[in-house]
mmCIF file of C-alpha atoms in Angstrom:
data_model
loop_
_atom_site.group_PDB
_atom_site.id
_atom_site.type_symbol
_atom_site.label_atom_id
_atom_site.label_comp_id
_atom_site.label_asym_id
_atom_site.label_seq_id
_atom_site.Cartn_x
_atom_site.Cartn_y
_atom_site.Cartn_z
ATOM 1 C CA MET A 617 -0.080 0.064 -0.131
ATOM 2 C CA LEU A 618 1.289 3.407 -0.706
ATOM 3 C CA GLY A 619 0.481 6.126 1.595
ATOM 4 C CA VAL A 620 2.052 9.543 3.009
ATOM 5 C CA ASN A 621 0.465 9.733 6.381
ATOM 6 C CA THR A 622 2.325 6.755 7.998
ATOM 7 C CA ASN A 623 5.802 5.804 6.380
ATOM 8 C CA VAL A 624 6.787 2.735 7.643
ATOM 9 C CA ASN A 625 10.134 2.480 6.087
ATOM 10 C CA SER A 626 11.362 5.877 7.587
ATOM 11 C CA GLN A 627 10.053 4.336 11.234
ATOM 12 C CA VAL A 628 12.122 1.183 10.860
ATOM 13 C CA ALA A 629 14.817 3.315 9.914
ATOM 14 C CA ILE A 630 14.863 5.894 12.901
ATOM 15 C CA ASN A 631 14.593 3.031 15.308
ATOM 16 C CA ALA A 632 17.281 1.146 13.576
ATOM 17 C CA LEU A 633 19.530 4.061 14.132
ATOM 18 C CA SER A 634 18.267 4.867 17.747
ATOM 19 C CA GLN A 635 18.841 1.390 18.665
ATOM 20 C CA ASN A 636 22.309 1.392 16.757
ATOM 21 C CA GLN A 637 23.278 5.099 18.447
ATOM 22 C CA GLN A 638 22.666 3.471 21.929
ATOM 23 C CA LYS A 639 25.032 0.401 21.397
ATOM 24 C CA MET A 640 27.837 3.214 19.839
ATOM 25 C CA SER A 641 27.377 5.416 22.800
ATOM 26 C CA THR A 642 28.014 2.088 24.959
ATOM 27 C CA ALA A 643 31.026 1.473 22.983
ATOM 28 C CA MET A 644 32.589 5.373 23.225
ATOM 29 C CA GLN A 645 31.554 5.276 26.912
ATOM 30 C CA ARG A 646 33.631 1.974 27.543
ATOM 31 C CA LEU A 647 36.628 3.051 25.379
ATOM 32 C CA SER A 648 36.718 6.855 26.909
ATOM 33 C CA THR A 649 36.864 5.294 30.383
ATOM 34 C CA GLY A 650 38.989 2.256 30.124
ATOM 35 C CA ILE A 651 35.771 0.350 32.059
ATOM 36 C CA ARG A 652 33.462 -2.116 30.859
ATOM 37 C CA ILE A 653 30.541 -1.695 33.400
ATOM 38 C CA ASN A 654 30.039 1.979 33.713
ATOM 39 C CA SER A 655 26.641 1.489 35.295
ATOM 40 C CA ALA A 656 24.782 -1.597 36.741
ATOM 41 C CA ALA A 657 22.920 -1.829 33.879
ATOM 42 C CA ASP A 658 25.515 -3.066 31.945
ATOM 43 C CA ASP A 659 26.577 -6.259 33.760
ATOM 44 C CA ALA A 660 24.713 -6.298 37.389
ATOM 45 C CA ALA A 661 26.524 -9.874 38.578
ATOM 46 C CA GLY A 662 29.488 -8.667 37.044
ATOM 47 C CA LEU A 663 29.365 -5.057 38.925
ATOM 48 C CA LYS A 664 28.386 -6.892 42.227
ATOM 49 C CA VAL A 665 32.231 -9.248 41.956
ATOM 50 C CA ALA A 666 33.937 -6.334 40.525
ATOM 51 C CA SER A 667 32.983 -4.500 43.683
ATOM 52 C CA ARG A 668 33.415 -6.944 46.071
ATOM 53 C CA MET A 669 36.691 -7.863 44.486
ATOM 54 C CA THR A 670 37.478 -3.769 44.879
ATOM 55 C CA ALA A 671 36.900 -4.113 48.881
ATOM 56 C CA GLN A 672 39.620 -6.984 48.718
ATOM 57 C CA ILE A 673 42.147 -5.148 46.798
ATOM 58 C CA GLU A 674 41.924 -2.081 48.963
ATOM 59 C CA GLY A 675 42.187 -4.214 52.188
ATOM 60 C CA LEU A 676 45.164 -5.526 50.984
ATOM 61 C CA ASN A 677 46.987 -2.650 49.658
ATOM 62 C CA GLN A 678 46.402 -1.353 53.269
ATOM 63 C CA ALA A 679 47.255 -4.648 54.987
ATOM 64 C CA VAL A 680 50.458 -4.061 53.171
ATOM 65 C CA THR A 681 50.896 -0.925 54.381
ATOM 66 C CA ASN A 682 50.643 -2.280 57.884
ATOM 67 C CA ALA A 683 53.091 -4.666 57.585
ATOM 68 C CA THR A 684 55.573 -2.425 56.340
ATOM 69 C CA HIS A 685 54.753 0.164 59.459
ATOM 70 C CA ALA A 686 55.035 -3.189 61.382
ATOM 71 C CA THR A 687 58.430 -4.066 60.164
ATOM 72 C CA SER A 688 59.656 -0.629 60.636
ATOM 73 C CA MET A 689 58.883 -0.497 64.281
ATOM 74 C CA VAL A 690 60.194 -4.442 64.828
ATOM 75 C CA GLU A 691 63.274 -3.331 63.297
ATOM 76 C CA THR A 692 63.675 -0.557 65.519
ATOM 77 C CA THR A 693 63.216 -2.646 68.282
ATOM 78 C CA GLU A 694 65.502 -5.155 67.172
ATOM 79 C CA GLY A 695 68.318 -2.019 66.462
ATOM 80 C CA GLY A 696 68.113 -0.796 69.904
ATOM 81 C CA ILE A 697 68.454 -4.720 71.552
ATOM 82 C CA ARG A 698 71.372 -5.011 69.201
ATOM 83 C CA GLU A 699 73.478 -2.100 70.513
ATOM 84 C CA ILE A 700 72.528 -3.201 73.956
ATOM 85 C CA SER A 701 73.851 -6.429 73.068
ATOM 86 C CA ASN A 702 77.237 -5.115 71.507
ATOM 87 C CA MET A 703 77.669 -3.009 74.838
ATOM 88 C CA LEU A 704 76.947 -6.027 77.316
ATOM 89 C CA HIS A 705 79.208 -7.846 75.545
ATOM 90 C CA ARG A 706 82.147 -4.957 75.990
ATOM 91 C CA MET A 707 81.107 -5.085 79.543
ATOM 92 C CA ARG A 708 81.840 -8.907 79.660
ATOM 93 C CA GLU A 709 85.358 -7.785 78.143
ATOM 94 C CA LEU A 710 85.696 -5.352 80.829
ATOM 95 C CA ALA A 711 84.224 -7.742 83.577
ATOM 96 C CA VAL A 712 86.844 -10.501 82.490
ATOM 97 C CA ALA A 713 89.835 -8.169 81.742
ATOM 98 C CA ALA A 714 89.613 -6.778 85.289
ATOM 99 C CA GLN A 715 89.990 -10.145 87.156
ATOM 100 C CA ASN A 716 93.810 -10.229 85.712
ATOM 101 C CA GLY A 717 96.331 -10.174 88.080
ATOM 102 C CA THR A 718 98.529 -7.627 85.939
ATOM 103 C CA ASN A 719 95.862 -5.008 86.562
ATOM 104 C CA HIS A 720 97.401 -1.235 88.425
ATOM 105 C CA ALA A 721 94.677 0.315 90.158
ATOM 106 C CA LYS A 722 94.621 2.886 87.728
ATOM 107 C CA ASP A 723 93.923 0.541 84.904
ATOM 108 C CA ILE A 724 90.421 -0.810 86.818
ATOM 109 C CA ASP A 725 89.673 2.853 87.182
ATOM 110 C CA ALA A 726 89.853 3.445 83.687
ATOM 111 C CA MET A 727 87.917 -0.202 82.998
ATOM 112 C CA GLN A 728 85.393 1.142 86.031
ATOM 113 C CA ALA A 729 84.748 4.257 84.315
ATOM 114 C CA GLU A 730 84.054 2.769 80.918
ATOM 115 C CA PHE A 731 81.994 -0.053 82.289
ATOM 116 C CA TRP A 732 79.748 3.149 84.233
ATOM 117 C CA GLN A 733 79.640 4.560 80.874
ATOM 118 C CA LEU A 734 78.141 1.889 78.964
ATOM 119 C CA GLN A 735 75.534 1.086 81.934
ATOM 120 C CA ALA A 736 74.150 4.598 81.918
ATOM 121 C CA GLU A 737 73.916 4.320 77.888
ATOM 122 C CA ILE A 738 72.156 1.060 78.264
ATOM 123 C CA GLU A 739 69.447 2.668 80.117
ATOM 124 C CA ARG A 740 69.367 5.579 78.155
ATOM 125 C CA ILE A 741 68.747 3.314 75.026
ATOM 126 C CA ALA A 742 66.286 1.363 76.698
ATOM 127 C CA ASP A 743 64.153 4.625 77.918
ATOM 128 C CA ASN A 744 64.282 6.281 75.116
ATOM 129 C CA THR A 745 64.087 4.450 71.780
ATOM 130 C CA GLN A 746 60.742 5.169 70.258
ATOM 131 C CA TYR A 747 58.866 4.334 66.846
ATOM 132 C CA ASN A 748 56.129 6.899 66.273
ATOM 133 C CA GLY A 749 56.577 8.239 69.599
ATOM 134 C CA ILE A 750 55.847 4.957 71.219
ATOM 135 C CA ASN A 751 58.585 3.474 73.436
ATOM 136 C CA VAL A 752 59.555 -0.083 72.181
ATOM 137 C CA LEU A 753 61.828 -1.192 74.570
ATOM 138 C CA ASN A 754 60.449 -0.360 77.846
ATOM 139 C CA SER A 755 57.056 -1.797 77.080
ATOM 140 C CA PRO A 756 56.436 -5.526 77.943
ATOM 141 C CA THR A 757 53.061 -5.697 76.142
ATOM 142 C CA ALA A 758 52.726 -7.399 73.092
ATOM 143 C CA ARG A 759 51.720 -5.551 70.028
ATOM 144 C CA THR A 760 49.314 -6.736 67.324
ATOM 145 C CA PHE A 761 49.671 -5.959 63.601
ATOM 146 C CA ALA A 762 46.856 -6.219 61.051
ATOM 147 C CA ILE A 763 48.348 -7.978 58.099
ATOM 148 C CA GLY A 764 45.676 -9.178 56.123
ATOM 149 C CA ALA A 765 42.815 -7.765 54.043
ATOM 150 C CA TYR A 766 40.033 -8.957 56.647
ATOM 151 C CA GLY A 767 41.912 -7.922 59.903
ATOM 152 C CA GLU A 768 44.150 -11.271 60.272
ATOM 153 C CA SER A 769 46.855 -10.434 62.619
ATOM 154 C CA LEU A 770 50.382 -11.285 63.826
ATOM 155 C CA ARG A 771 51.275 -10.861 67.587
ATOM 156 C CA VAL A 772 54.767 -9.974 68.087
ATOM 157 C CA ASP A 773 55.924 -10.142 71.973
ATOM 158 C CA MET A 774 57.883 -6.235 73.176
ATOM 159 C CA TYR A 775 60.369 -6.412 75.670
ATOM 160 C CA ASP A 776 60.841 -4.550 79.240
ATOM 161 C CA PHE A 777 64.880 -3.662 79.249
ATOM 162 C CA GLN A 778 64.665 -1.309 81.536
ATOM 163 C CA THR A 779 62.343 -1.658 84.651
ATOM 164 C CA LYS A 780 62.619 0.466 87.639
ATOM 165 C CA GLN A 781 60.767 -0.865 90.481
ATOM 166 C CA THR A 782 59.780 0.714 93.444
ATOM 167 C CA PRO A 783 61.670 -1.178 96.549
ATOM 168 C CA VAL A 784 59.718 -4.197 98.058
ATOM 169 C CA THR A 785 59.691 -3.847 102.027
ATOM 170 C CA VAL A 786 59.988 -7.104 103.614
ATOM 171 C CA ASN A 787 59.254 -7.123 107.520
ATOM 172 C CA ALA A 788 60.300 -9.616 109.735
ATOM 173 C CA ALA A 789 56.426 -11.467 109.472
ATOM 174 C CA ALA A 790 57.061 -11.993 105.474
ATOM 175 C CA VAL A 791 60.228 -14.130 106.486
ATOM 176 C CA THR A 792 59.704 -17.968 107.090
ATOM 177 C CA ASN A 793 62.833 -19.231 108.353
ATOM 178 C CA ALA A 794 61.904 -22.696 108.000
ATOM 179 C CA ASP A 795 61.680 -22.807 104.819
ATOM 180 C CA ASP A 796 63.569 -19.475 103.759
ATOM 181 C CA LYS A 797 60.403 -18.376 102.363
ATOM 182 C CA ILE A 798 59.664 -14.709 101.401
ATOM 183 C CA THR A 799 56.065 -13.831 101.632
ATOM 184 C CA VAL A 800 55.255 -10.481 99.278
ATOM 185 C CA SER A 801 51.707 -10.824 98.321
ATOM 186 C CA GLY A 802 51.699 -10.374 93.980
ATOM 187 C CA HIS A 803 55.242 -9.840 94.107
ATOM 188 C CA GLY A 804 55.337 -10.371 90.265
ATOM 189 C CA TYR A 805 58.814 -11.686 90.083
ATOM 190 C CA SER A 806 60.449 -14.614 87.794
ATOM 191 C CA THR A 807 62.863 -17.353 88.517
ATOM 192 C CA GLY A 808 65.751 -15.820 87.454
ATOM 193 C CA ASP A 809 64.821 -11.697 88.618
ATOM 194 C CA ALA A 810 67.864 -9.947 89.874
ATOM 195 C CA LEU A 811 66.981 -8.297 93.341
ATOM 196 C CA VAL A 812 69.468 -5.849 95.382
ATOM 197 C CA PHE A 813 69.040 -6.269 99.151
ATOM 198 C CA THR A 814 69.099 -2.902 101.267
ATOM 199 C CA GLN A 815 69.549 -3.730 104.879
ATOM 200 C CA ALA A 816 67.124 -1.456 107.191
ATOM 201 C CA SER A 817 69.183 -2.134 110.637
ATOM 202 C CA SER A 818 71.866 -3.489 112.504
ATOM 203 C CA THR A 819 69.573 -7.048 111.934
ATOM 204 C CA ASN A 820 68.770 -8.447 108.727
ATOM 205 C CA MET A 821 67.654 -11.967 107.396
ATOM 206 C CA GLY A 822 71.287 -13.159 106.797
ATOM 207 C CA LEU A 823 71.942 -11.337 103.810
ATOM 208 C CA THR A 824 74.345 -8.929 102.734
ATOM 209 C CA SER A 825 73.319 -5.188 102.069
ATOM 210 C CA GLY A 826 73.763 -3.982 98.821
ATOM 211 C CA SER A 827 74.495 -7.614 96.905
ATOM 212 C CA THR A 828 72.245 -8.917 94.622
ATOM 213 C CA TYR A 829 70.405 -12.076 94.978
ATOM 214 C CA TYR A 830 68.293 -14.439 92.587
ATOM 215 C CA VAL A 831 64.357 -15.208 92.326
ATOM 216 C CA ILE A 832 63.192 -18.916 93.042
ATOM 217 C CA LYS A 833 59.477 -18.183 92.270
ATOM 218 C CA GLN A 834 57.469 -20.350 94.389
ATOM 219 C CA ASP A 835 53.688 -18.948 93.560
ATOM 220 C CA ALA A 836 52.679 -15.476 92.804
ATOM 221 C CA ASN A 837 52.855 -14.484 96.679
ATOM 222 C CA ASN A 838 55.738 -16.816 97.699
ATOM 223 C CA PHE A 839 59.450 -16.565 96.643
ATOM 224 C CA LYS A 840 62.911 -17.647 97.667
ATOM 225 C CA LEU A 841 66.502 -16.556 97.315
ATOM 226 C CA ALA A 842 69.686 -18.129 95.535
ATOM 227 C CA THR A 843 73.129 -16.406 95.007
ATOM 228 C CA SER A 844 73.548 -16.480 91.494
ATOM 229 C CA TYR A 845 71.079 -16.956 88.501
ATOM 230 C CA ASP A 846 72.446 -20.740 87.838
ATOM 231 C CA ASN A 847 71.537 -21.507 91.226
ATOM 232 C CA ALA A 848 68.124 -20.355 90.995
ATOM 233 C CA VAL A 849 67.353 -22.132 88.218
ATOM 234 C CA ALA A 850 68.949 -25.305 89.978
ATOM 235 C CA GLY A 851 66.580 -24.326 92.850
ATOM 236 C CA THR A 852 69.670 -24.053 95.029
ATOM 237 C CA VAL A 853 68.357 -21.856 98.147
ATOM 238 C CA GLN A 854 70.132 -19.445 100.145
ATOM 239 C CA ALA A 855 69.218 -19.908 103.638
ATOM 240 C CA LEU A 856 67.531 -17.038 105.857
ATOM 241 C CA ALA A 857 68.889 -16.141 109.322
ATOM 242 C CA ASN A 858 66.092 -15.887 112.406
ATOM 243 C CA ASN A 859 67.345 -12.230 113.178
ATOM 244 C CA GLY A 860 65.413 -10.688 110.355
ATOM 245 C CA ALA A 861 64.086 -6.930 111.428
ATOM 246 C CA ASP A 862 61.038 -5.006 109.768
ATOM 247 C CA GLY A 863 62.196 -2.842 106.957
ATOM 248 C CA GLN A 864 64.558 -4.674 104.954
ATOM 249 C CA THR A 865 64.008 -4.193 100.990
ATOM 250 C CA PHE A 866 64.393 -5.591 97.756
ATOM 251 C CA THR A 867 64.724 -3.564 94.468
ATOM 252 C CA ARG A 868 64.808 -4.761 90.966
ATOM 253 C CA TRP A 869 66.405 -2.818 88.281
ATOM 254 C CA SER A 870 66.965 -5.039 85.591
ATOM 255 C CA VAL A 871 67.730 -5.259 81.763
ATOM 256 C CA TYR A 872 65.854 -8.056 80.768
ATOM 257 C CA GLY A 873 65.604 -9.432 84.072
ATOM 258 C CA THR A 874 69.194 -8.917 85.213
ATOM 259 C CA ASN A 875 70.582 -6.475 87.495
ATOM 260 C CA ILE A 876 73.351 -4.354 85.218
ATOM 261 C CA ASP A 877 72.709 -0.844 86.867
ATOM 262 C CA SER A 878 75.627 0.386 88.743
ATOM 263 C CA THR A 879 74.511 -0.197 92.549
ATOM 264 C CA SER A 880 74.460 -3.957 91.599
ATOM 265 C CA ILE A 881 77.770 -4.756 89.754
ATOM 266 C CA SER A 882 81.383 -3.461 88.807
ATOM 267 C CA VAL A 883 84.307 -4.402 88.100
ATOM 268 C CA SER A 884 85.839 -2.069 90.933
ATOM 269 C CA SER A 885 87.779 -5.529 92.168
ATOM 270 C CA SER A 886 88.485 -8.760 90.676
ATOM 271 C CA SER A 887 85.765 -10.335 92.935
ATOM 272 C CA ASN A 888 83.012 -7.825 91.876
ATOM 273 C CA ALA A 889 83.957 -8.349 88.077
ATOM 274 C CA ALA A 890 83.793 -12.292 88.968
ATOM 275 C CA SER A 891 80.322 -11.234 90.266
ATOM 276 C CA ALA A 892 79.015 -9.308 87.114
ATOM 277 C CA LEU A 893 79.747 -11.735 84.784
ATOM 278 C CA TRP A 894 76.683 -13.536 85.677
ATOM 279 C CA ALA A 895 74.524 -10.789 85.373
ATOM 280 C CA ILE A 896 75.686 -9.728 82.129
ATOM 281 C CA ASP A 897 75.715 -13.246 80.823
ATOM 282 C CA THR A 898 72.469 -13.701 81.899
ATOM 283 C CA ALA A 899 71.609 -10.419 79.828
ATOM 284 C CA ILE A 900 73.332 -11.515 76.851
ATOM 285 C CA ALA A 901 71.346 -14.343 76.997
ATOM 286 C CA GLY A 902 68.331 -12.344 77.350
ATOM 287 C CA THR A 903 68.954 -10.113 74.284
ATOM 288 C CA ASP A 904 69.844 -12.846 72.295
ATOM 289 C CA SER A 905 66.451 -14.678 72.842
ATOM 290 C CA ALA A 906 64.593 -11.299 72.173
ATOM 291 C CA ARG A 907 66.573 -10.621 68.962
ATOM 292 C CA ALA A 908 65.923 -13.962 67.684
ATOM 293 C CA SER A 909 62.057 -13.684 68.495
ATOM 294 C CA LEU A 910 62.149 -10.486 66.750
ATOM 295 C CA GLY A 911 64.158 -11.683 63.991
ATOM 296 C CA ALA A 912 61.406 -14.469 63.425
ATOM 297 C CA ALA A 913 58.587 -11.401 63.350
ATOM 298 C CA LEU A 914 60.923 -9.666 60.582
ATOM 299 C CA ASN A 915 60.858 -12.896 58.569
ATOM 300 C CA ARG A 916 57.548 -13.713 58.990
ATOM 301 C CA LEU A 917 56.522 -10.096 57.891
ATOM 302 C CA SER A 918 58.460 -10.278 54.885
ATOM 303 C CA TYR A 919 56.770 -13.263 53.908
ATOM 304 C CA ALA A 920 53.905 -11.454 54.750
ATOM 305 C CA ILE A 921 54.242 -8.754 52.255
ATOM 306 C CA ASN A 922 55.263 -10.875 49.708
ATOM 307 C CA SER A 923 52.265 -12.828 49.959
ATOM 308 C CA LEU A 924 49.842 -9.838 50.193
ATOM 309 C CA GLY A 925 51.524 -8.433 46.857
ATOM 310 C CA ASN A 926 50.966 -11.578 45.022
ATOM 311 C CA THR A 927 47.354 -11.999 46.160
ATOM 312 C CA LYS A 928 46.679 -8.452 45.283
ATOM 313 C CA VAL A 929 48.410 -8.782 41.929
ATOM 314 C CA ASN A 930 46.282 -11.926 41.187
ATOM 315 C CA ALA A 931 42.836 -10.093 42.748
ATOM 316 C CA GLU A 932 43.615 -6.914 40.437
ATOM 317 C CA ALA A 933 44.277 -9.605 37.504
ATOM 318 C CA SER A 934 40.746 -10.967 37.990
ATOM 319 C CA ARG A 935 38.870 -7.899 38.410
ATOM 320 C CA SER A 936 40.467 -6.302 35.319
ATOM 321 C CA ARG A 937 38.924 -9.447 33.624
ATOM 322 C CA ILE A 938 35.632 -8.772 34.508
ATOM 323 C CA LEU A 939 35.517 -4.560 34.884
ATOM 324 C CA ASP A 940 37.886 -3.266 32.175
ATOM 325 C CA THR A 941 37.340 -2.483 28.835
ATOM 326 C CA ASP A 942 38.295 -4.793 25.837
ATOM 327 C CA TYR A 943 39.838 -1.812 23.737
ATOM 328 C CA GLY A 944 39.974 -4.332 20.501
ATOM 329 C CA LYS A 945 36.494 -5.817 21.170
ATOM 330 C CA GLU A 946 34.625 -2.026 22.009
ATOM 331 C CA THR A 947 37.160 -0.641 19.163
ATOM 332 C CA ALA A 948 35.784 -3.318 16.209
ATOM 333 C CA GLU A 949 32.236 -2.647 17.762
ATOM 334 C CA LEU A 950 32.420 1.530 17.523
ATOM 335 C CA ALA A 951 33.701 0.732 13.984
ATOM 336 C CA ARG A 952 30.421 -1.311 13.036
ATOM 337 C CA THR A 953 27.905 0.859 14.549
ATOM 338 C CA GLN A 954 29.611 3.995 12.900
ATOM 339 C CA ILE A 955 29.333 1.996 9.483
ATOM 340 C CA ILE A 956 25.913 1.137 10.660
ATOM 341 C CA ALA A 957 24.853 4.416 11.028
ATOM 342 C CA GLN A 958 26.085 5.740 8.040
ATOM 343 C CA ALA A 959 23.863 2.985 6.076
ATOM 344 C CA GLY A 960 21.043 3.834 8.410
ATOM 345 C CA VAL A 961 21.322 7.608 7.802
ATOM 346 C CA ALA A 962 21.178 6.827 3.928
ATOM 347 C CA MET A 963 18.493 4.570 4.404
ATOM 348 C CA LEU A 964 16.035 7.083 6.372
ATOM 349 C CA SER A 965 16.787 9.311 3.104
ATOM 350 C CA GLN A 966 15.720 6.790 0.892
ATOM 351 C CA ALA A 967 12.618 5.910 2.867
ATOM 352 C CA ASN A 968 11.642 9.714 3.248
ATOM 353 C CA LEU A 969 11.893 10.188 -0.705
ATOM 354 C CA GLN A 970 9.320 7.179 -1.056
ATOM 355 C CA PRO A 971 6.303 9.061 -0.853
ATOM 356 C CA GLN A 972 7.346 11.502 -3.684
ATOM 357 C CA SER A 973 6.322 8.674 -5.834
ATOM 358 C CA ILE A 974 2.662 9.439 -5.030
ATOM 359 C CA LEU A 975 2.707 12.891 -6.953
ATOM 360 C CA ALA A 976 3.436 10.778 -10.122
ATOM 361 C CA LEU A 977 0.193 9.439 -9.950
ATOM 362 C CA LEU A 978 -1.002 12.759 -8.904
ATOM 363 C CA LYS A 979 0.236 14.151 -11.903
ATOM 364 C CA GLY A 980 -1.589 11.959 -13.961
#
């Protein structure tokens, strides 16, 4: 049927051009943004998967940052302990040298002067080594680092390398001579801790004022004493006298649980130097243990960072397959739709010319 009011062919061409224009716009948007899914309408299911993977990738990025910061903190801690360990080794050399019978009194004085300086520097490092304003060598609380995309954590033990305690007063009633036990509620000591004893009167519990004794822990409220760290570990108890008096005190001033301050050990004489070796060897063992633990944590953090990096790369690759534009495919689609658009315009022009044939009938 020939008609003028309704040009079906023109409407068909216009509809085809409209649909083709939508596809061309989609291809151009994907090519200009680099993203295949620019709205939920493009791929609702794919958008949900890509969004979930984006959250995972962002978590992985932050976990890598957290692990890097944790590494820096642990390295700072281990670096401080390393210097303390180096000084302890030098103190041990001095303690051994001071026992040699060839030393002049001035030699001993020089050794003691260096010994004091090393003790003071150990205390300074222990009190002032910080990371991000946090003291890391006098904070025994373990720190937890978030090193996973979903909050997985790594717990790293921290160490108290400089603990000054208020002297604990021991009265006569706290001493049980029958089994050489001292009762102090919640004393907080561990076996091997070194305590400096201070005599309060002319009578004491059979101990030497100013000397260092080592804890044999019985329970939270009771402990015994030994004359050396090895004796404490072996359970060899220091006998207590029956003439104890009120007001005796014990003070723990320790570097990793070992007295090495100037009030407890020195190299001022051969006998003092020999006694100092016990405390220094214990402190060295403590620093070695701490460094080994921190070294293990550093290794784990290194592996964690590598693993997080690999996981992030794989997650980004997976998201890319879902979310990113395939430029080869979309450029081909753009070329196709552009050709169709040109053809569609030509056909619309032809469809609009068809009603002109009716004029020929009218002229006849």
